[in-house]
CSV table of C-alpha atoms in Angstrom, one decimal:
chain,number,residue,atom,x,y,z
A,29,MET,CA,30.6,39.1,4.1
A,30,LEU,CA,27.7,39.5,1.8
A,31,ASN,CA,29.1,43.0,-0.2
A,32,LYS,CA,32.5,40.9,-1.6
A,33,ILE,CA,30.4,38.5,-2.2
A,34,ILE,CA,27.9,40.9,-4.6
A,35,LYS,CA,31.4,43.1,-5.2
A,36,PHE,CA,32.3,38.8,-6.8
A,37,PHE,CA,30.1,38.5,-8.7
A,38,LEU,CA,29.7,42.1,-10.9
A,39,GLU,CA,33.5,41.7,-11.3
A,40,ASN,CA,33.6,38.5,-12.8
A,41,LYS,CA,30.0,38.7,-15.5
A,42,LEU,CA,31.1,35.9,-16.5
A,43,VAL,CA,31.0,33.3,-13.7
A,44,THR,CA,27.6,35.4,-13.2
A,45,ILE,CA,26.1,34.6,-15.9
A,46,LEU,CA,28.0,30.8,-15.9
A,47,VAL,CA,26.6,30.3,-12.8
A,48,LEU,CA,22.8,31.8,-13.7
A,49,ILE,CA,22.9,29.9,-16.8
A,50,ILE,CA,22.8,26.5,-14.2
A,51,PHE,CA,20.3,27.8,-11.9
A,52,VAL,CA,17.6,28.4,-15.4
A,53,LEU,CA,19.3,24.8,-16.6
A,54,TRP,CA,18.4,23.0,-13.0
A,55,GLY,CA,15.2,24.9,-12.1
A,56,ILE,CA,13.4,24.0,-16.0
A,57,ALA,CA,14.8,20.9,-15.7
A,58,THR,CA,13.1,20.5,-11.7
A,59,SER,CA,10.2,22.7,-12.1
A,60,PRO,CA,6.5,20.4,-12.2
A,61,PHE,CA,5.3,22.0,-14.3
A,62,ASN,CA,6.6,18.9,-17.4
A,63,TRP,CA,9.0,20.9,-19.5
A,64,GLU,CA,10.2,18.6,-22.3
A,65,THR,CA,12.7,19.9,-23.3
A,66,GLY,CA,14.3,16.9,-25.1
A,67,ILE,CA,18.0,18.5,-24.3
A,68,LEU,CA,17.4,18.3,-20.5
A,69,PRO,CA,17.0,15.6,-18.0
A,70,ASN,CA,13.5,16.4,-16.3
A,71,ASP,CA,13.0,15.3,-12.6
A,72,PRO,CA,10.5,16.9,-11.2
A,73,VAL,CA,9.5,18.3,-7.6
A,74,PRO,CA,7.2,16.5,-6.0
A,75,VAL,CA,3.8,18.1,-6.0
A,76,ASP,CA,0.5,17.1,-4.7
A,77,ALA,CA,-2.9,18.8,-5.4
A,78,ILE,CA,-3.5,18.1,-1.4
A,79,PRO,CA,-0.6,19.8,1.5
A,80,ASP,CA,0.0,17.0,3.6
A,81,ILE,CA,-0.6,18.9,6.7
A,82,GLY,CA,-1.4,15.6,9.1
A,83,GLU,CA,0.7,14.9,11.7
A,84,ASN,CA,4.0,13.3,12.4
A,85,GLN,CA,2.3,9.8,12.9
A,86,GLN,CA,3.2,6.0,13.1
A,87,ILE,CA,0.1,3.1,13.1
A,88,VAL,CA,0.7,-0.7,14.6
A,89,TYR,CA,-2.0,-3.3,13.6
A,90,THR,CA,-2.1,-5.8,16.2
A,91,GLU,CA,-4.9,-8.6,14.8
A,92,TRP,CA,-6.7,-10.4,17.7
A,93,PRO,CA,-9.7,-13.1,15.7
A,94,GLY,CA,-12.4,-13.3,18.2
A,95,ARG,CA,-11.9,-11.0,20.6
A,96,SER,CA,-13.9,-8.7,22.6
A,97,PRO,CA,-13.4,-4.4,22.3
A,98,GLN,CA,-12.6,-4.5,26.3
A,99,ASP,CA,-10.0,-8.1,26.1
A,100,ILE,CA,-8.2,-6.3,22.9
A,101,GLU,CA,-8.0,-3.2,25.7
A,102,ASP,CA,-6.8,-5.0,28.6
A,103,GLN,CA,-4.2,-7.8,27.1
A,104,ILE,CA,-2.8,-6.1,23.6
A,105,SER,CA,-3.1,-2.3,23.1
A,106,TYR,CA,-2.9,-0.9,27.2
A,107,PRO,CA,0.1,-2.9,27.5
A,108,LEU,CA,1.8,-2.0,24.2
A,109,THR,CA,1.0,2.1,24.9
A,110,THR,CA,2.8,1.3,27.4
A,111,THR,CA,5.1,0.5,26.5
A,112,LEU,CA,5.8,2.0,23.1
A,113,LEU,CA,5.8,4.7,25.3
A,114,GLY,CA,9.6,5.1,26.2
A,115,ILE,CA,10.4,5.7,22.3
A,116,PRO,CA,12.6,9.1,21.8
A,117,GLY,CA,10.6,11.6,20.1
A,118,VAL,CA,6.8,10.7,21.2
A,119,LYS,CA,5.3,13.5,21.6
A,120,THR,CA,1.7,11.3,22.4
A,121,ILE,CA,-0.1,8.3,21.6
A,122,ARG,CA,-3.5,7.6,21.1
A,123,SER,CA,-5.7,3.6,21.0
A,124,ASN,CA,-8.1,1.9,19.5
A,125,SER,CA,-9.8,-1.4,19.9
A,126,ILE,CA,-12.1,-2.9,18.6
A,127,PHE,CA,-13.4,-6.4,18.2
A,128,GLY,CA,-10.5,-8.5,17.0
A,129,LEU,CA,-8.4,-6.2,16.4
A,130,SER,CA,-6.1,-3.1,18.5
A,131,SER,CA,-4.8,-0.2,16.2
A,132,ILE,CA,-2.3,2.3,18.1
A,133,TYR,CA,-1.5,5.7,16.8
A,134,ILE,CA,1.4,6.8,18.0
A,135,ILE,CA,2.7,10.7,17.1
A,136,PHE,CA,6.7,11.7,16.7
A,137,GLU,CA,7.8,15.6,16.9
A,138,GLU,CA,7.7,17.8,13.9
A,139,ASP,CA,11.3,17.2,14.4
A,140,ILE,CA,11.9,13.6,14.5
A,141,GLU,CA,12.9,11.9,10.6
A,142,PHE,CA,10.4,9.4,9.6
A,143,TYR,CA,11.7,6.0,8.7
A,144,TRP,CA,14.0,6.6,11.9
A,145,SER,CA,10.8,6.6,14.4
A,146,ARG,CA,9.6,3.5,11.8
A,147,THR,CA,13.2,1.7,13.1
A,148,ARG,CA,12.4,2.8,17.0
A,149,ILE,CA,9.4,1.3,17.3
A,150,LEU,CA,10.8,-1.7,15.4
A,151,GLU,CA,13.0,-2.3,17.4
A,152,LYS,CA,11.0,-1.7,20.2
A,153,LEU,CA,8.5,-4.3,19.0
A,154,ASN,CA,11.2,-7.1,18.5
A,155,SER,CA,11.8,-6.3,22.5
A,156,LEU,CA,8.9,-6.9,23.8
A,157,PRO,CA,9.4,-9.0,27.2
A,158,PRO,CA,7.6,-12.9,27.0
A,159,GLY,CA,4.0,-12.9,28.1
A,160,THR,CA,3.4,-9.2,27.3
A,161,LEU,CA,0.8,-9.9,24.6
A,162,PRO,CA,-1.1,-13.0,23.9
A,163,GLU,CA,1.0,-15.7,22.4
A,164,ASP,CA,-1.2,-15.7,19.1
A,165,ALA,CA,-1.1,-12.1,19.0
A,166,THR,CA,1.6,-10.5,17.0
A,167,PRO,CA,1.8,-6.8,16.2
A,168,ALA,CA,2.4,-5.3,12.8
A,169,LEU,CA,3.6,-2.0,12.2
A,170,GLY,CA,1.1,0.3,9.2
A,171,PRO,CA,2.4,0.8,5.7
A,172,ASP,CA,4.9,4.1,5.1
A,173,ALA,CA,2.2,6.1,4.2
A,174,THR,CA,0.9,9.3,5.8
A,175,ALA,CA,-3.2,10.3,6.0
A,176,LEU,CA,-2.6,11.6,1.8
A,177,GLY,CA,-1.1,8.6,0.8
A,178,GLN,CA,-4.4,7.1,-0.9
A,179,ILE,CA,-3.9,8.3,-4.8
A,180,TYR,CA,-5.5,6.0,-6.4
A,181,TRP,CA,-9.1,4.0,-6.4
A,182,TYR,CA,-10.3,0.8,-8.8
A,183,THR,CA,-12.2,-1.6,-9.4
A,184,LEU,CA,-12.2,-5.1,-10.4
A,185,GLU,CA,-15.7,-5.2,-13.4
A,186,GLY,CA,-16.6,-7.8,-16.3
A,187,ARG,CA,-16.7,-5.7,-19.9
A,188,ASP,CA,-16.2,-6.9,-22.5
A,189,LYS,CA,-14.8,-6.4,-25.9
A,190,ASN,CA,-16.2,-2.6,-27.2
A,191,GLY,CA,-15.4,-1.8,-23.2
A,192,ASN,CA,-19.5,-2.2,-22.4
A,193,PRO,CA,-20.0,-3.6,-18.6
A,194,ALA,CA,-21.4,-7.3,-19.1
A,195,GLY,CA,-21.1,-8.7,-16.2
A,196,GLY,CA,-21.1,-13.1,-15.2
A,197,TRP,CA,-18.1,-12.6,-12.4
A,198,ASP,CA,-18.7,-13.5,-8.4
A,199,PRO,CA,-17.7,-11.1,-6.1
A,200,HIS,CA,-15.1,-14.1,-4.6
A,201,GLU,CA,-13.7,-14.3,-8.3
A,202,LEU,CA,-12.6,-10.5,-8.2
A,203,ARG,CA,-11.5,-10.7,-5.1
A,204,THR,CA,-9.0,-13.4,-5.7
A,205,ILE,CA,-8.3,-12.2,-8.7
A,206,GLN,CA,-7.8,-9.5,-6.8
A,207,ASP,CA,-5.3,-10.5,-3.9
A,208,PHE,CA,-3.3,-13.1,-6.2
A,209,HIS,CA,-2.9,-11.0,-9.1
A,210,VAL,CA,-3.7,-7.5,-9.5
A,211,ARG,CA,-2.5,-6.6,-6.2
A,212,TYR,CA,1.1,-7.8,-6.6
A,213,SER,CA,1.9,-6.5,-9.8
A,214,LEU,CA,0.8,-2.4,-8.7
A,215,THR,CA,2.6,-2.9,-5.7
A,216,SER,CA,5.5,-3.7,-7.5
A,217,ALA,CA,5.5,-0.4,-9.3
A,218,LYS,CA,8.3,1.7,-7.4
A,219,GLY,CA,6.7,4.5,-4.8
A,220,VAL,CA,3.1,2.3,-3.7
A,221,ALA,CA,4.3,1.5,-0.5
A,222,GLU,CA,0.6,-0.8,-0.1
A,223,VAL,CA,-2.7,-1.3,-2.0
A,224,ALA,CA,-6.0,-2.5,-0.5
A,225,SER,CA,-7.6,-5.0,-0.9
A,226,ILE,CA,-11.6,-3.7,-0.7
A,227,GLY,CA,-14.7,-5.6,-1.3
A,228,GLY,CA,-16.0,-9.0,-2.1
A,229,PHE,CA,-15.5,-12.6,-0.9
A,230,VAL,CA,-11.8,-13.5,0.9
A,231,LYS,CA,-12.4,-17.5,-1.0
A,232,GLU,CA,-11.8,-20.4,2.0
A,233,TYR,CA,-12.2,-24.1,3.3
A,234,GLN,CA,-15.4,-23.5,5.8
A,235,VAL,CA,-15.4,-27.2,8.4
A,236,ASP,CA,-18.9,-27.3,9.8
A,237,ILE,CA,-19.1,-30.3,12.8
A,238,ASP,CA,-21.9,-32.6,13.2
A,239,PRO,CA,-22.2,-32.1,17.4
A,240,ASN,CA,-24.4,-35.7,17.1
A,241,ALA,CA,-21.7,-37.4,14.8
A,242,MET,CA,-18.8,-35.7,17.3
A,243,LYS,CA,-20.8,-37.3,20.1
A,244,ALA,CA,-21.1,-40.8,18.6
A,245,ALA,CA,-17.6,-40.8,17.7
A,246,ASN,CA,-15.8,-40.0,20.9
A,247,VAL,CA,-14.1,-36.6,19.7
A,248,THR,CA,-13.7,-32.7,20.2
A,249,ILE,CA,-13.3,-29.7,18.9
A,250,VAL,CA,-9.7,-29.8,20.1
A,251,GLN,CA,-8.6,-32.6,18.4
A,252,ILE,CA,-10.7,-31.5,14.7
A,253,MET,CA,-8.8,-28.1,14.6
A,254,GLN,CA,-5.3,-29.3,15.2
A,255,ALA,CA,-6.4,-32.3,12.0
A,256,VAL,CA,-7.2,-29.6,10.2
A,257,LYS,CA,-3.9,-27.4,10.9
A,258,LYS,CA,-1.7,-30.7,10.6
A,259,SER,CA,-3.0,-31.5,8.0
A,260,ASN,CA,-2.2,-29.0,5.7
A,261,LEU,CA,2.1,-29.7,5.9
A,262,ASP,CA,4.9,-30.5,4.4
A,263,ILE,CA,7.0,-32.3,5.8
A,264,GLY,CA,10.8,-33.5,5.8
A,265,ALA,CA,12.3,-36.3,6.5
A,266,ARG,CA,16.4,-37.6,6.3
A,267,THR,CA,18.0,-39.4,2.8
A,268,MET,CA,18.0,-42.5,2.3
A,269,GLU,CA,20.6,-44.1,-0.6
A,270,PHE,CA,21.1,-46.4,-4.1
A,271,ASN,CA,22.7,-47.6,-5.9
A,272,LYS,CA,25.4,-44.6,-4.2
A,273,VAL,CA,22.6,-41.6,-4.6
A,274,GLU,CA,21.3,-40.4,-2.3
A,275,TYR,CA,17.7,-39.5,-2.0
A,276,LEU,CA,15.1,-36.8,0.0
A,277,ILE,CA,12.4,-38.1,1.5
A,278,ARG,CA,9.6,-36.0,1.8
A,279,SER,CA,5.6,-35.3,2.2
A,280,LEU,CA,4.1,-34.0,0.4
A,281,GLY,CA,0.9,-32.9,2.2
A,282,TYR,CA,-0.4,-29.0,1.6
A,283,ILE,CA,-4.1,-28.9,0.3
A,284,LYS,CA,-5.9,-29.1,-2.5
A,285,SER,CA,-9.1,-29.9,-3.3
A,286,LEU,CA,-12.2,-30.6,-0.6
A,287,SER,CA,-11.4,-33.9,0.0
A,288,ASP,CA,-8.2,-33.9,0.8
A,289,LEU,CA,-9.5,-32.2,4.5
A,290,GLU,CA,-12.5,-34.2,4.0
A,291,GLU,CA,-10.2,-37.3,4.5
A,292,SER,CA,-7.7,-36.0,6.9
A,293,VAL,CA,-7.5,-37.8,10.1
A,294,VAL,CA,-9.2,-36.7,13.5
A,295,SER,CA,-8.7,-39.7,16.1
A,296,VAL,CA,-8.7,-43.6,16.2
A,297,THR,CA,-10.5,-46.3,17.6
A,298,ASN,CA,-10.2,-49.4,18.0
A,299,HIS,CA,-7.9,-48.8,14.9
A,300,VAL,CA,-10.8,-47.3,12.3
A,301,PRO,CA,-9.5,-43.9,12.1
A,302,ILE,CA,-12.2,-41.2,12.5
A,303,ARG,CA,-12.3,-39.2,9.3
A,304,ILE,CA,-13.1,-35.1,9.5
A,305,LYS,CA,-15.8,-36.1,7.1
A,306,ASP,CA,-17.2,-38.1,9.3
A,307,VAL,CA,-17.6,-35.7,12.1
A,308,ALA,CA,-17.7,-32.5,9.4
A,309,LYS,CA,-19.3,-31.6,6.9
A,310,VAL,CA,-16.8,-29.3,4.6
A,311,SER,CA,-16.7,-27.0,1.6
A,312,TYR,CA,-16.2,-24.3,0.4
A,313,GLY,CA,-17.3,-20.7,1.7
A,314,PRO,CA,-16.7,-16.7,2.1
A,315,ALA,CA,-14.8,-15.8,5.0
A,316,THR,CA,-17.0,-12.9,7.4
A,317,ARG,CA,-15.9,-9.7,7.1
A,318,ARG,CA,-16.9,-6.1,8.5
A,319,GLY,CA,-17.6,-4.0,5.7
A,320,GLY,CA,-18.1,-3.6,1.0
A,321,LEU,CA,-17.1,-2.0,-1.1
A,322,ASP,CA,-20.1,0.0,-3.2
A,323,LYS,CA,-20.7,1.8,-6.9
A,324,GLY,CA,-23.3,3.1,-7.9
A,325,GLY,CA,-25.4,0.5,-5.7
A,326,SER,CA,-24.2,-2.4,-7.0
A,327,GLU,CA,-21.1,-5.3,-5.0
A,328,ALA,CA,-18.3,-3.9,-6.4
A,329,VAL,CA,-14.6,-5.5,-5.7
A,330,GLY,CA,-11.3,-3.3,-6.1
A,331,GLY,CA,-8.5,-2.3,-4.0
A,332,ASN,CA,-6.8,1.6,-3.3
A,333,VAL,CA,-3.2,2.4,-4.4
A,334,VAL,CA,-1.2,4.3,-1.3
A,335,ALA,CA,2.1,6.2,-2.2
A,336,ARG,CA,5.0,6.6,0.0
A,337,TYR,CA,5.7,8.6,2.1
A,338,GLY,CA,7.8,11.2,-0.4
A,339,ALA,CA,6.6,9.9,-3.3
A,340,ASN,CA,5.9,11.9,-6.0
A,341,PRO,CA,2.3,11.2,-6.3
A,342,LEU,CA,2.1,12.4,-9.8
A,343,GLU,CA,5.0,9.6,-11.0
A,344,VAL,CA,3.5,7.1,-8.8
A,345,ILE,CA,0.2,7.2,-10.1
A,346,ASN,CA,1.6,6.9,-13.4
A,347,ARG,CA,3.5,4.2,-12.9
A,348,VAL,CA,0.5,2.9,-11.8
A,349,LYS,CA,-1.3,3.5,-14.6
A,350,GLU,CA,1.3,1.9,-16.6
A,351,LYS,CA,2.3,-1.1,-14.6
A,352,ILE,CA,-2.0,-1.9,-15.7
A,353,THR,CA,-1.5,-1.1,-19.4
A,354,GLU,CA,1.1,-4.3,-18.7
A,355,ILE,CA,-1.5,-6.5,-16.9
A,356,GLU,CA,-4.8,-6.1,-18.1
A,357,GLY,CA,-3.0,-8.8,-20.9
A,358,GLY,CA,-3.1,-11.4,-18.6
A,359,LEU,CA,-6.6,-10.7,-17.0
A,360,PRO,CA,-9.0,-13.5,-17.3
A,361,SER,CA,-11.7,-14.3,-19.7
A,362,LYS,CA,-15.0,-16.5,-20.0
A,363,THR,CA,-17.9,-16.5,-21.8
A,364,LEU,CA,-21.2,-16.2,-20.8
A,365,ALA,CA,-24.5,-17.8,-21.7
A,366,ASP,CA,-25.5,-15.4,-24.5
A,367,GLY,CA,-21.8,-15.5,-26.2
A,368,THR,CA,-21.0,-12.8,-24.6
A,369,VAL,CA,-16.9,-12.6,-23.7
A,370,SER,CA,-16.9,-11.2,-20.5
A,371,ARG,CA,-13.2,-9.7,-19.9
A,372,VAL,CA,-11.4,-9.3,-16.3
A,373,THR,CA,-11.1,-4.7,-16.4
A,374,ILE,CA,-9.8,-2.7,-13.9
A,375,VAL,CA,-11.3,0.8,-14.3
A,376,PRO,CA,-10.6,3.5,-11.9
A,377,PHE,CA,-13.1,5.5,-10.5
A,378,TYR,CA,-10.4,8.1,-8.2
A,379,ASP,CA,-7.5,9.9,-9.7
A,380,ARG,CA,-6.0,12.8,-8.3
A,381,THR,CA,-3.7,13.0,-11.8
A,382,GLY,CA,-6.8,15.1,-12.6
A,383,LEU,CA,-6.8,17.4,-9.6
A,384,ILE,CA,-3.2,17.7,-9.9
A,385,LYS,CA,-2.3,19.1,-13.1
A,386,GLU,CA,-5.7,21.1,-12.7
A,387,THR,CA,-3.6,22.5,-9.4
A,388,ILE,CA,0.2,23.1,-11.1
A,389,GLY,CA,-2.1,24.5,-14.1
A,390,THR,CA,-3.1,27.4,-11.8
A,391,LEU,CA,0.1,27.3,-10.6
A,392,GLU,CA,1.4,28.4,-14.2
A,393,GLU,CA,-1.5,30.7,-15.3
A,394,ALA,CA,-0.5,33.0,-11.7
A,395,LEU,CA,2.9,33.0,-12.6
A,396,SER,CA,2.4,33.5,-16.4
A,397,LEU,CA,-0.2,36.6,-15.0
A,398,GLU,CA,1.9,37.8,-12.7
A,399,MET,CA,5.1,38.5,-15.0
A,400,LEU,CA,3.1,40.5,-17.2
A,401,ILE,CA,1.2,43.0,-14.1
A,402,ALA,CA,4.4,43.5,-13.3
A,403,LEU,CA,6.0,44.3,-16.6
A,404,LEU,CA,3.2,46.6,-17.7
A,405,VAL,CA,3.6,48.4,-14.0
A,406,VAL,CA,7.6,48.6,-13.6
A,407,VAL,CA,7.1,49.8,-18.0
A,408,VAL,CA,4.4,53.1,-16.3
A,409,LEU,CA,6.9,54.1,-13.6
A,410,VAL,CA,10.0,53.9,-15.5
A,411,MET,CA,8.7,54.5,-19.1
A,412,ASN,CA,11.9,52.8,-20.2
A,413,LEU,CA,11.2,48.9,-21.8
A,414,ARG,CA,14.5,47.7,-21.7
A,415,ALA,CA,14.7,48.6,-18.1
A,416,SER,CA,12.0,47.5,-17.4
A,417,ILE,CA,12.1,43.9,-19.3
A,418,MET,CA,15.2,43.5,-17.3
A,419,ILE,CA,13.7,44.4,-14.0
A,420,THR,CA,10.9,42.0,-14.6
A,421,SER,CA,12.9,39.5,-15.7
A,422,LEU,CA,14.2,38.6,-11.7
A,423,LEU,CA,10.8,36.9,-11.3
A,424,PRO,CA,11.3,34.1,-13.5
A,425,LEU,CA,15.0,33.9,-12.3
A,426,GLY,CA,13.4,34.3,-8.8
A,427,VAL,CA,11.4,31.4,-9.4
A,428,LEU,CA,13.2,29.4,-10.9
A,429,ILE,CA,16.1,29.8,-8.7
A,430,THR,CA,13.4,28.8,-6.2
């Protein structure tokens, strides 16, 4: 069969030349060296500076706030581990239980397809028997990325019009901008699996109870918790008809200020309502955190862009940069006491682009030198320039076809 194929191409030189041209053009279009021909479409193969030799792994996270590591292990990690062992293709499972969080690492055989394994895990989690986990503990599958998917880190900083650090922004302000503006915009870039927020403080309503006032009003902590929970709801009712027009009845109850929460009723005693502000103090405050982000010895707020499994890291980084350029004009600014206008700016501090381009440049240089050396060696051995060029041309053709 091989001899017949060789004979066919030797006898049909036009077909051979056309096939060769197709492979060469295809190789140029898909080469990672970013050769812009202006004619051929540019679709480079995914190239990364760091080879992903990690295990075929998926992660399941389960939060159960306020619980000890032993409770997490007994009531979440162990039941989930024994249940997930039955998934086809699982090689081993490792779990980690810390305060308020369970992490389960499911390692599959190498021949198991990445997204197929995620589907099997979701099927198993959705079919858990009642009572397997506590009611307020819901397991969630991690992002569709690998351990080397962190391709771009950045911080949010206040800068003046010249790009110099100006400050003037509190950590909770920067964290709010990151969580509700920057993160969503960057997540929409093609190839991004997740944008994780790091540092700063998450702003929240905090209710500090007064034990003496609670005892005097004869209310419990559970009643206060229920009042807080029920006070932040929109409720729909039936309809009413006036003059042959039907009106929808809704109760708008979402909290918009501290006073809305303070006026929430905990209980009623002798027709006198006991409000939250009568037994507790309501204020804004930072959520409890177990880590932070340090840059140059000072507190910082930023994010980490994680590329999706199988995506081209270089292309994903370029799309993220395009998104950053797109949203920078809409980031907030404020005038400081000295008259300086400080605008929130996205400042990168880890960008894998340089490392990838250096790696590709090294590869391109090595291939060029190899072809030159091969040409010189063949010229010396054959002592014929035409034959040497013909023999040496097989090397770049082989690289392009590959």
